Coordinates of C-alpha atoms in Angstrom, one line a residue:
X220 CA 134.8 140.4 49.8
X221 CA 133.0 142.4 52.5
X222 CA 129.7 140.6 51.8
X223 CA 131.4 137.2 52.2
X224 CA 133.0 138.2 55.6
X225 CA 129.7 139.6 56.8
X226 CA 127.8 136.4 56.0
X227 CA 130.4 134.3 57.6
X228 CA 130.1 136.3 60.9
X229 CA 126.4 136.0 60.8
X230 CA 126.7 132.2 60.4
X231 CA 129.1 132.1 63.4
X232 CA 126.5 133.8 65.5
X233 CA 123.6 131.6 64.4
X234 CA 122.1 130.0 67.5
X235 CA 121.5 126.8 65.6
X236 CA 125.1 126.4 64.8
X237 CA 125.9 127.1 68.5
X238 CA 123.5 124.3 69.3
X239 CA 125.6 121.8 67.3
X240 CA 128.7 122.6 69.3
X241 CA 129.9 119.6 71.3
X242 CA 128.8 119.3 74.9
X243 CA 130.2 116.9 77.4
X244 CA 130.2 115.7 80.9
X245 CA 130.8 112.7 83.2
X246 CA 128.1 110.1 83.8
X247 CA 128.1 106.6 85.2
X248 CA 127.4 104.0 82.4
X249 CA 126.3 100.4 83.0
X250 CA 129.0 98.3 81.3
X251 CA 128.3 94.6 82.2
X252 CA 127.4 92.4 85.1
X253 CA 131.0 92.0 86.0
X254 CA 132.1 95.7 86.2
X255 CA 128.7 97.2 86.8
X256 CA 128.6 101.0 86.7
X257 CA 131.7 102.8 85.5
X258 CA 132.4 106.6 85.1
X259 CA 132.5 107.6 81.4
X260 CA 132.8 110.9 79.5
X261 CA 129.6 111.5 77.5
X262 CA 129.9 113.8 74.5
X263 CA 126.9 115.3 72.7
X264 CA 127.3 116.9 69.2
X265 CA 124.3 117.4 66.9
X266 CA 122.2 114.3 67.1
X267 CA 125.1 112.0 67.9
X268 CA 125.8 110.9 71.5
X269 CA 129.2 109.3 72.1
X270 CA 131.1 108.1 75.1
X271 CA 134.8 107.8 76.0
X272 CA 136.6 106.1 78.9
X273 CA 137.6 109.6 80.1
X274 CA 137.9 113.2 78.7
X275 CA 141.6 112.7 78.2
X276 CA 141.1 109.9 75.8
X277 CA 138.8 111.7 73.3
X278 CA 141.7 112.1 70.9
X279 CA 141.9 108.3 70.5
X280 CA 138.3 108.0 69.4
X281 CA 135.0 107.1 71.1
X282 CA 134.2 103.7 72.5
X283 CA 130.6 103.8 71.2
X284 CA 128.0 106.2 69.8
X285 CA 124.3 106.3 69.0
X286 CA 122.1 108.5 66.7
X287 CA 119.4 110.4 68.6
X288 CA 117.1 110.7 65.6
X289 CA 115.0 107.7 66.6
X290 CA 116.2 107.4 70.2
X291 CA 113.8 107.0 73.2
X292 CA 114.9 108.7 76.4
X293 CA 113.3 107.1 79.5
X294 CA 113.8 108.3 83.1
X295 CA 114.0 105.4 85.5
X296 CA 110.8 104.7 87.5
X297 CA 112.6 104.3 90.9
X298 CA 116.2 105.5 90.5
X299 CA 116.0 109.3 90.5
X300 CA 119.5 109.6 89.1
X301 CA 119.2 107.1 86.2
X302 CA 117.9 107.4 82.7
X303 CA 118.0 105.0 79.7
X304 CA 118.5 105.8 76.0
X305 CA 117.3 103.1 73.6
X306 CA 117.7 102.9 69.8
X307 CA 116.1 99.7 68.5
X308 CA 117.8 96.9 70.4
X309 CA 120.7 99.0 71.7
X310 CA 120.2 100.4 75.2
X311 CA 122.5 102.7 77.2
X312 CA 121.9 102.8 81.0
X313 CA 123.2 106.1 82.4
X314 CA 123.3 107.6 85.9
X315 CA 123.9 111.2 87.0
X316 CA 125.2 112.2 90.3
X317 CA 122.0 114.1 91.2
X318 CA 118.4 114.1 90.0
X319 CA 118.7 117.7 88.8
X320 CA 121.7 116.9 86.7
X321 CA 119.8 113.9 85.2
X322 CA 117.0 116.2 84.2
X323 CA 119.5 118.7 82.6
X324 CA 120.9 115.8 80.6
X325 CA 117.5 114.6 79.5
X326 CA 116.4 118.1 78.5
X327 CA 119.6 118.8 76.6
X328 CA 119.4 115.5 74.7
X329 CA 115.8 116.0 73.8
X330 CA 116.6 119.5 72.5
X331 CA 119.4 118.2 70.3
X332 CA 117.2 115.4 69.1
X333 CA 114.4 117.8 68.2
X334 CA 116.7 120.4 66.6
X335 CA 119.1 118.1 64.9
X336 CA 116.9 115.2 64.1
X337 CA 115.9 114.4 60.5
X338 CA 112.8 116.0 59.3
X339 CA 112.9 119.1 61.5
X340 CA 112.7 122.5 59.9
X341 CA 116.2 123.4 61.0
X342 CA 117.8 120.2 59.8
X343 CA 116.2 120.6 56.4
X344 CA 117.4 124.2 56.2
X345 CA 121.0 123.1 57.1
X346 CA 121.2 119.8 55.2
X347 CA 118.7 120.2 52.4
X348 CA 116.4 117.4 51.2
X349 CA 117.4 113.9 52.1
X350 CA 116.1 112.6 48.8
X351 CA 117.5 113.9 45.5
X352 CA 116.6 113.2 41.9
X353 CA 119.9 111.3 41.6
X354 CA 119.1 109.1 44.5
X355 CA 115.6 108.5 43.3
X356 CA 116.9 107.5 39.8
X357 CA 119.5 105.2 41.3
X358 CA 116.8 103.6 43.5
X359 CA 114.7 102.9 40.3
X360 CA 117.7 101.5 38.5
X361 CA 118.2 98.9 41.1
X362 CA 114.6 97.6 40.8
X363 CA 113.9 94.3 39.1
X364 CA 113.3 94.7 35.3
X365 CA 110.7 91.9 35.3
X366 CA 108.7 93.4 38.1
X367 CA 108.7 96.8 36.4
X368 CA 107.6 95.2 33.2
X369 CA 104.7 93.4 34.9
X370 CA 103.7 96.6 36.7
X371 CA 103.7 98.7 33.5
X372 CA 101.9 96.0 31.5
X373 CA 99.0 96.0 34.0
X374 CA 99.0 99.8 34.1
X375 CA 98.9 100.0 30.3
X376 CA 96.0 97.6 30.1
X377 CA 94.1 99.5 32.7
X378 CA 94.7 102.7 30.7
X379 CA 93.4 100.9 27.6
X380 CA 90.3 100.0 29.5
X381 CA 89.8 103.6 30.4
X382 CA 90.1 104.5 26.7
X383 CA 87.7 101.7 25.6
X384 CA 85.2 102.9 28.2
X385 CA 85.2 106.4 26.8
X386 CA 84.9 105.1 23.3
X387 CA 82.1 102.8 24.3
X388 CA 80.2 105.5 26.1
X389 CA 80.3 107.7 23.0
X390 CA 79.2 104.9 20.7
X391 CA 76.3 104.0 23.0
X392 CA 75.2 107.7 22.9
X393 CA 75.5 107.7 19.1
X394 CA 73.5 104.5 18.7
X395 CA 70.9 105.7 21.2
X396 CA 70.4 108.9 19.1
X397 CA 70.1 106.7 16.0
X398 CA 67.4 104.5 17.6
X399 CA 65.6 107.6 18.9
X400 CA 65.6 109.1 15.3
X401 CA 64.4 105.8 13.9
X402 CA 61.5 105.7 16.3
X403 CA 60.5 109.2 15.5
X404 CA 60.6 108.6 11.7
X405 CA 58.5 105.4 12.1
X406 CA 55.8 107.2 14.1
X407 CA 55.7 110.0 11.5
X408 CA 55.4 107.5 8.6
X409 CA 52.5 105.7 10.3
X410 CA 50.7 108.9 10.9
X411 CA 51.2 109.8 7.2
X412 CA 49.8 106.4 6.0
X413 CA 46.8 106.8 8.2
X414 CA 46.1 110.2 6.8
X415 CA 46.3 108.9 3.2
X416 CA 44.0 106.0 3.8
X417 CA 41.4 108.4 5.3
X418 CA 41.6 110.6 2.2
X419 CA 41.0 107.6 -0.2
X420 CA 37.9 106.7 1.7
X421 CA 36.6 110.2 1.4
X422 CA 37.5 110.7 -2.4
X423 CA 37.3 107.3 -4.3
X424 CA 38.4 107.3 -8.1
X425 CA 36.9 105.3 -11.0
X426 CA 40.0 105.3 -13.2
X427 CA 41.6 101.9 -13.2
X428 CA 45.1 103.3 -13.9
X429 CA 44.7 105.5 -10.9
X430 CA 44.9 102.4 -8.6
X431 CA 48.0 101.3 -10.4
X432 CA 49.6 104.7 -9.9
X433 CA 48.6 104.8 -6.2
X434 CA 50.0 101.3 -5.5
X435 CA 53.1 102.2 -7.4
X436 CA 53.6 105.3 -5.3
X437 CA 53.1 103.3 -2.0
X438 CA 55.8 100.8 -3.1
X439 CA 58.2 103.6 -3.8
X440 CA 57.6 105.1 -0.4
X441 CA 58.3 101.8 1.3
X442 CA 61.6 101.5 -0.6
X443 CA 62.5 105.1 0.3
X444 CA 61.8 104.4 4.0
X445 CA 64.0 101.3 4.0
X446 CA 66.9 103.2 2.5
X447 CA 66.4 106.1 4.9
X448 CA 66.5 103.7 7.9
X449 CA 70.3 103.0 7.3
X450 CA 71.0 106.7 7.6
X451 CA 69.0 108.9 9.9
X452 CA 68.4 112.5 9.3
X453 CA 71.4 113.4 11.5
X454 CA 73.8 111.6 9.2
X455 CA 74.6 108.6 11.5
X456 CA 76.1 105.6 9.7
X457 CA 74.5 102.7 11.5
X458 CA 76.6 100.0 9.8
X459 CA 79.8 101.8 10.6
X460 CA 78.8 102.4 14.2
X461 CA 77.8 98.8 14.6
X462 CA 81.2 97.6 13.3
X463 CA 83.0 100.0 15.6
X464 CA 80.9 99.0 18.6
X465 CA 81.7 95.3 17.9
X466 CA 85.4 96.1 17.7
X467 CA 85.3 98.1 20.9
X468 CA 83.6 95.3 22.8
X469 CA 86.0 92.8 21.4
X470 CA 88.9 95.0 22.6
X471 CA 87.4 95.3 26.0
X472 CA 87.0 91.6 26.3
X473 CA 90.6 91.0 25.1
X474 CA 92.0 93.6 27.6
X475 CA 89.9 92.1 30.4
X476 CA 91.2 88.7 29.6
X477 CA 94.8 90.0 29.6
X478 CA 94.2 91.7 33.0
X479 CA 92.8 88.6 34.4
X480 CA 95.9 86.6 33.3
X481 CA 98.2 89.2 34.9
X482 CA 96.2 89.2 38.1
X483 CA 96.3 85.4 38.2
X484 CA 100.1 85.4 37.8
X485 CA 100.4 88.0 40.5
X486 CA 98.1 86.1 42.8
X487 CA 100.4 83.1 42.3
X488 CA 103.5 85.2 43.0
X489 CA 101.9 86.8 46.1
X490 CA 100.7 83.4 47.3
X491 CA 104.3 82.1 47.1
X492 CA 105.5 85.2 49.0
X493 CA 102.7 84.7 51.6
X494 CA 103.7 81.1 52.0
X495 CA 107.4 82.1 52.5
X496 CA 106.4 84.8 55.0
X497 CA 104.2 82.3 56.9
X498 CA 107.2 79.9 57.0
X499 CA 109.5 82.7 58.2
X500 CA 107.1 83.7 60.9
X501 CA 106.8 80.1 62.0
X502 CA 110.6 79.8 62.3
X503 CA 110.8 83.1 64.1
X504 CA 108.1 82.1 66.6
X505 CA 109.9 78.8 67.1
X506 CA 113.2 80.6 67.6
X507 CA 111.6 83.1 70.0
X508 CA 110.1 80.2 72.1
X509 CA 113.4 78.4 72.2
X510 CA 115.2 81.6 73.2
X511 CA 112.6 82.3 75.9
X512 CA 113.0 78.8 77.2
X513 CA 116.8 79.2 77.2
X514 CA 116.5 82.5 78.9
X515 CA 114.4 81.1 81.7
X516 CA 117.1 78.4 82.2
X517 CA 119.9 80.9 82.5
X518 CA 120.2 83.0 85.6
X519 CA 122.3 85.8 84.1
X520 CA 120.6 88.9 82.7
X521 CA 122.3 91.8 81.1
X522 CA 120.8 95.0 82.4
X523 CA 121.1 96.8 85.8
X524 CA 117.3 96.2 86.4
X525 CA 118.2 92.5 87.2
X526 CA 120.9 93.2 89.8
X527 CA 120.3 93.5 93.5
X528 CA 118.0 96.3 94.5
X529 CA 114.6 97.1 96.1
X530 CA 112.9 96.8 92.7
X531 CA 114.9 94.1 91.1
X532 CA 113.2 92.1 88.3
X533 CA 115.0 88.9 89.1
X534 CA 113.2 86.5 91.5
X535 CA 114.7 84.8 94.5
X536 CA 115.4 81.4 92.9
X537 CA 117.1 83.0 89.9
X538 CA 119.1 85.3 92.3
X539 CA 120.4 82.2 94.2
X540 CA 121.3 80.3 91.0
X541 CA 123.2 83.4 89.7
X542 CA 125.1 83.8 92.9
X543 CA 125.9 80.1 93.1
X544 CA 127.1 80.0 89.5
X545 CA 129.3 83.1 90.1
X546 CA 130.8 81.5 93.2
X547 CA 131.5 78.3 91.4
X548 CA 133.3 80.2 88.6
X549 CA 135.4 82.1 91.2
X550 CA 136.4 78.8 92.8
X551 CA 137.5 77.4 89.4
X552 CA 139.5 80.4 88.6
X553 CA 141.1 80.3 92.1
X554 CA 142.0 76.6 91.8
X555 CA 143.6 77.1 88.4
X556 CA 145.6 80.1 89.4
X557 CA 146.7 78.6 92.7
X558 CA 148.9 76.1 91.0
X559 CA 151.0 78.7 89.2
X560 CA 150.6 81.7 91.3
X561 CA 153.3 83.1 93.4
X562 CA 151.5 86.3 94.0
X563 CA 153.2 89.2 95.8
X564 CA 151.1 91.1 98.3
X565 CA 149.6 94.3 97.0
X566 CA 150.3 95.9 100.4
X567 CA 153.4 96.5 102.4
X568 CA 153.7 94.9 105.8
X569 CA 152.8 97.3 108.6
X570 CA 155.8 99.1 110.1
X571 CA 155.5 99.4 113.8
X572 CA 157.0 102.8 114.1
X573 CA 154.5 104.7 111.8
X574 CA 151.6 105.7 113.9
X575 CA 148.9 108.3 113.3
X576 CA 147.8 110.6 116.0
X577 CA 144.4 111.4 114.4
X578 CA 141.7 109.8 116.5
X579 CA 144.0 107.0 117.6
X580 CA 142.9 107.1 121.2
X581 CA 139.3 106.8 120.1
X582 CA 139.9 103.7 118.1
X583 CA 142.2 102.1 120.7
X584 CA 139.5 102.5 123.3
X585 CA 137.0 100.8 121.1
X586 CA 139.6 98.0 120.5
X587 CA 139.7 97.3 124.3
X588 CA 135.9 97.1 124.5
X589 CA 135.7 94.6 121.5
X590 CA 138.5 92.4 122.8
X591 CA 136.9 92.2 126.3
X592 CA 133.5 91.4 124.7
X593 CA 134.8 88.5 122.6
X594 CA 136.8 87.0 125.5
X595 CA 133.7 87.1 127.6
X596 CA 131.0 85.8 125.3
X597 CA 132.6 84.2 122.2
X598 CA 134.3 81.4 124.0
X599 CA 131.0 80.2 125.6
X600 CA 129.9 76.7 124.6
X601 CA 126.8 76.9 122.3
X602 CA 126.3 73.1 121.9
X603 CA 123.3 73.0 124.3
X604 CA 121.8 76.3 123.4
X605 CA 118.5 75.9 121.5
X606 CA 118.9 79.2 119.8
X607 CA 122.0 78.0 117.9
X608 CA 121.6 75.5 115.1
X609 CA 124.3 73.2 113.9
X610 CA 124.4 73.7 110.1
X611 CA 127.7 72.1 109.1
X612 CA 129.8 69.3 110.7
X613 CA 132.9 68.0 108.9
X614 CA 135.3 66.1 111.1
X615 CA 136.6 68.4 113.9
X616 CA 134.9 71.4 112.4
X617 CA 131.4 72.5 113.5
X618 CA 129.5 75.5 112.3
X619 CA 126.5 77.0 114.2
X620 CA 124.1 79.7 113.2
X621 CA 121.5 81.7 115.0
X622 CA 118.8 83.3 112.8
X623 CA 118.4 87.0 113.3
X624 CA 116.7 89.5 111.0
X625 CA 116.4 93.3 111.5
X626 CA 114.2 95.4 109.1
X627 CA 114.3 92.5 106.6
X628 CA 118.1 92.3 106.6
X629 CA 119.8 89.0 107.7
X630 CA 122.1 89.4 110.7
X631 CA 122.6 85.8 111.5
X632 CA 125.6 85.4 113.9
X633 CA 127.9 82.5 112.9
X634 CA 130.2 80.5 115.2
X635 CA 132.6 77.8 114.1
X636 CA 134.9 75.6 116.2
X637 CA 137.8 73.7 114.7
X638 CA 141.0 71.8 115.8
X639 CA 144.0 72.0 113.6
X640 CA 147.1 69.8 114.1
X641 CA 150.7 71.0 113.7
X642 CA 150.1 74.8 114.2
X643 CA 150.0 77.2 117.2
X644 CA 147.4 79.8 118.0
X645 CA 150.1 82.5 117.5
X646 CA 150.8 81.3 114.0
X647 CA 147.1 81.1 113.0
X648 CA 146.4 84.6 114.2
X649 CA 149.7 86.0 112.7
X650 CA 148.7 84.8 109.2
X651 CA 145.1 85.9 109.6
X652 CA 146.1 89.4 110.7
X653 CA 149.2 90.3 108.7
X654 CA 148.2 91.9 105.4
X655 CA 151.4 90.7 103.8
X656 CA 149.8 87.3 103.4
X657 CA 146.2 88.3 102.9
X658 CA 146.1 87.7 99.1
X659 CA 147.7 84.3 99.5
X660 CA 144.6 82.7 101.2
X661 CA 141.7 85.2 100.8
X662 CA 139.9 84.7 97.5
X663 CA 137.0 87.1 98.0
X664 CA 139.0 90.3 98.2
X665 CA 139.4 92.5 95.1
X666 CA 141.6 95.1 96.8
X667 CA 142.5 96.5 100.2
X668 CA 144.3 99.5 101.6
X669 CA 145.8 100.2 105.0
X670 CA 144.1 103.5 105.9
X671 CA 145.8 104.2 109.2
X672 CA 148.2 102.4 111.6
X673 CA 147.1 102.6 115.2
X674 CA 149.9 100.5 116.8
X675 CA 152.3 97.7 115.9
X676 CA 149.4 95.2 116.1
X677 CA 146.4 97.4 115.2
X678 CA 145.4 99.2 112.0
X679 CA 142.4 100.4 110.0
X680 CA 141.8 98.7 106.6
X681 CA 139.5 99.5 103.7
X682 CA 138.7 96.3 101.8
X683 CA 136.7 95.9 98.6
X684 CA 135.2 92.5 98.0
X685 CA 134.8 90.8 94.6
X686 CA 131.4 91.3 93.1
X687 CA 129.1 88.2 92.8
X688 CA 126.5 89.2 90.2
X689 CA 123.6 89.9 90.6
X690 CA 124.4 91.0 94.1
X691 CA 125.9 94.5 94.4
X692 CA 129.6 95.0 95.2
X693 CA 130.4 95.6 98.8
X694 CA 133.3 97.1 100.8
X695 CA 134.3 97.1 104.4
X696 CA 136.1 99.6 106.6
X697 CA 137.3 98.0 109.8
X698 CA 139.9 98.0 112.6
X699 CA 142.0 94.9 112.7
X700 CA 143.9 94.1 115.9
X701 CA 145.9 91.1 117.2
X702 CA 146.3 90.5 120.9
X703 CA 147.8 87.9 123.2
X704 CA 145.6 87.3 126.3
X705 CA 147.5 85.7 129.2
X706 CA 145.7 82.9 131.1
X707 CA 144.7 83.6 134.7
X708 CA 144.9 79.9 135.4
X709 CA 148.1 77.8 135.2
X710 CA 146.3 74.9 133.7
X711 CA 144.7 76.9 130.9
X712 CA 146.7 77.9 127.8
X713 CA 147.2 81.5 126.7
X714 CA 144.9 82.9 124.1
X715 CA 145.7 84.6 120.8
X716 CA 143.0 86.7 119.3
X717 CA 142.4 88.7 116.1
X718 CA 139.4 91.0 116.1
X719 CA 138.1 92.9 113.1
X720 CA 135.2 95.3 113.6
X721 CA 133.7 98.1 111.5
X722 CA 134.4 101.8 112.1
X723 CA 133.9 105.1 110.3
X724 CA 136.7 107.2 108.9
X725 CA 136.6 110.7 107.4
X726 CA 139.0 109.7 104.6
X727 CA 136.9 106.7 103.4
X728 CA 133.2 107.6 103.4
X729 CA 130.7 105.2 101.8
X730 CA 130.6 105.5 98.0
X731 CA 127.7 104.9 95.5
X732 CA 129.7 102.2 93.8
X733 CA 129.6 99.8 96.7
X734 CA 127.3 98.9 99.6
X735 CA 129.2 99.4 102.9
X736 CA 128.9 96.2 105.0
X737 CA 129.3 96.1 108.8
X738 CA 131.3 93.3 110.4
X739 CA 132.4 92.1 113.9
X740 CA 134.7 89.1 113.4
X741 CA 137.0 87.4 115.8
X742 CA 139.5 84.5 115.3
X743 CA 140.3 83.1 118.9
X744 CA 143.0 80.5 119.1
X745 CA 144.5 78.4 121.9
X746 CA 147.4 76.0 121.7
X747 CA 147.2 72.6 123.3
X748 CA 150.4 70.7 123.8
X749 CA 150.7 67.0 124.5
X750 CA 154.1 66.2 126.2
X751 CA 156.6 64.3 124.0
X752 CA 158.0 61.0 125.0
X753 CA 161.2 60.9 127.0
X754 CA 163.5 63.8 126.5
X755 CA 162.4 64.6 123.0
X756 CA 161.7 68.2 122.1
X757 CA 158.2 69.4 121.3
X758 CA 157.5 69.0 117.6
X759 CA 154.5 69.9 115.5
X760 CA 153.1 66.4 116.1
X761 CA 152.6 67.4 119.7
X762 CA 150.6 70.6 119.2
X763 CA 147.0 71.2 118.3
X764 CA 145.4 74.6 117.8
X765 CA 141.8 75.0 119.0
X766 CA 140.1 77.6 116.9
X767 CA 136.9 79.5 117.7
X768 CA 135.7 81.7 114.8
X769 CA 132.8 84.1 115.3
X770 CA 131.2 86.4 112.7
X771 CA 128.5 89.0 113.0
X772 CA 127.9 90.5 109.5
X773 CA 125.4 93.1 108.4
X774 CA 125.6 92.9 104.5
X775 CA 123.2 95.8 103.9
X776 CA 121.4 96.0 100.6
X777 CA 118.4 94.0 99.4
X778 CA 119.7 90.5 98.8
X779 CA 117.1 87.8 99.7
X780 CA 117.5 86.2 103.1
X781 CA 117.5 82.7 101.8
X782 CA 120.3 83.5 99.4
X783 CA 122.4 85.1 102.2
X784 CA 121.9 82.1 104.5
X785 CA 122.7 79.6 101.7
X786 CA 125.9 81.5 100.8
X787 CA 127.0 81.7 104.4
X788 CA 126.5 78.0 104.9
X789 CA 128.5 77.2 101.8
X790 CA 131.3 79.8 102.1
X791 CA 132.3 79.9 105.8
X792 CA 133.4 76.2 106.1
X793 CA 135.3 76.5 102.8
X794 CA 137.0 79.6 104.0
X795 CA 138.0 78.0 107.3
X796 CA 139.4 74.9 105.7
X797 CA 141.2 76.9 103.0
X798 CA 142.9 79.2 105.6
X799 CA 143.9 76.5 108.0
X800 CA 145.4 74.4 105.2
X801 CA 147.4 77.4 104.1
X802 CA 148.7 77.9 107.6
X803 CA 149.7 74.3 107.9
X804 CA 151.5 74.4 104.6
X805 CA 153.2 77.7 105.4
X806 CA 154.5 76.6 108.8
X807 CA 155.4 73.0 108.1
X808 CA 159.0 73.8 107.4
X809 CA 159.4 76.7 109.9
X810 CA 160.3 76.8 113.5
X811 CA 157.3 76.7 115.9
X812 CA 156.1 80.1 116.9
X813 CA 154.4 79.9 120.4

C-alpha cells in the first residue's frame, strides 16, 4: 500500500504531467469577413488547442479544436500581435494584445507540440507504441486476398530461382571437376601409349603370337578407357549429373516464364492504375483551373490578409467590387425590412434636465466655434468655383466635391444642395438630430450610444458603423448640436442648423476593433414660404425647405482613394433622398413645425 501511494505522489510531481495541465487565455480570433476579429477563450491541453466563446462557456463544450502534432505556427510578417496556426487546409488566425504576449503563446504552443506530439520520447513513454501486433494483424486482414496471393506467388518464384541458382552453381562445379579429371586421364593415357610404342621400336619380337597378344592387350585398354570415362576417379556420375543439370535448367526456364507472366499481368494492372491516376490528375487540374478562374471573378476572400490594411493582398479593383457588392446587399436587406419593420429606437430621447458638468464648458465653447464657421463658409455658393466639381445632379439636388488628399488619405469635402417641398427647416433638423428617430432612416449605423448630454439640444454620441468588407469597421465619437439662427435681415428666413463634429472623450478611447473616423458635418435648412391665395392658411403646399448639407470626413485607415470617392459619390445622394423622403412621410399628417 505504501509503495502504491509513493508512486502516485511521484507521478503527480512529474513535470511532464504538469505540462499536460490545461492552460488558457483570451485571444482575438478571426471569425469571418462579416464579424472580423472576436475575443475568444483559447485553451491548450496536451497537443490539443481548443477555443470557446468565453471562459464561462467552457462547460458547454468547445466551438472548435485542432491537433498540434502536425500544426505549423507562423508569426505574421507585418502584424506584431498576430500569429497563424495551420493544419492542412484549416487555418486559425489569432491576435494577442501585445507582441510579448504573442511570443509567449507561440513558445508555449511549440513546447506542447514538441513534448506532446506523436513520436517524441515523452509521448512514447506515456502512451506506448502507436502500432501494436493486434493493429498490424488487423491491417493485414483487411488487405485484398488476390493481391496478397499475387505478391506471394512472385516471391515464391523468386525464392525458387534462388534455389535453382545454388543447385546450378554446384552442378557446374561438379561437371567442371569431371571434365578436368577427364582431361588429366586423357593426357596420361596418351603419354603411356607413346612410351609403349617407343619400347616396341627398341625391342622387336619374332613370335607371331606375340603380335596377337599385344593387339589384344591394346584393345582391352581402349575398352577400359571408355568405361572409365563415364566415371572419373573421384566417383562422379556424369550421366546422373547431366540429367540433373537438364532438369535444373528446365526448372529455371519454367520459373522464369512464370515470373514473366506475373510481371506482364502486373504491368497491365499498373498501367490501368497509371491511366486512372492520369485521368484523376487531369480532372483535378481542370477543377483547379475552374476554381482559380471563379476565385478571380469573386471579390470576397476569407482571411484577414485580404481586408483593408497597409499590406492587404487584395488589389484596388477587387476592393471596389467587394465594397460595391456589400453595399448592394445592405440596400437589399434594408428595402426588404423597411416594408415590415416598425423598429423601436435603441436609445431613449434626450432628457433636457440631465446635464453633465464634466468638461461641459469646453465642449460648448467648441460648439459655438463650429456653428459660427458653418454659418460663415458653408452657405457660400460654390457653383462658379473651379475647385468644386459637380459630381451628381438629380432634379433639385446637386452634389459637389473638392478633391483633397493628406498623407495618402482622401479628405474630399462634399457639399450638397436640395429643395424639399412640404417640410420646414425646423422639421428636417429635428428628425436629423433627435436620436429617437435615428434608426428609422439611417441604414449605415450598427449601434450608437449617447455618451454625455451637454444641453437640451447638444450631446456627445458614440456611433459604430456597419462594416463593409473588405474595409475595416469604423466608429465615430462626435458632438451633435441643433441651433436656430435668427436672421439679421427681415427679408431673409431664419436658419436651422444641425452640426456634428468629432471630439475626444476619456470614457470612449479608440479601440483596436474599429478605426476611429473624424467628421465635421452640418445640415443647414431654411424655410421658404409662398403666400397662400386669399385668406387661406399656410399649408404644406406653400412651403419649401432649402437644404445645404456639407461633410468633411477623414475615414482613416488604408482604403484606396478611388474606392472612397466612388462610394461617396454613390452613397451621399442616396442618403439625402432617403432622409428627406422619410421626413416628408413623417410630417405629412402632422401640424407644421416652424
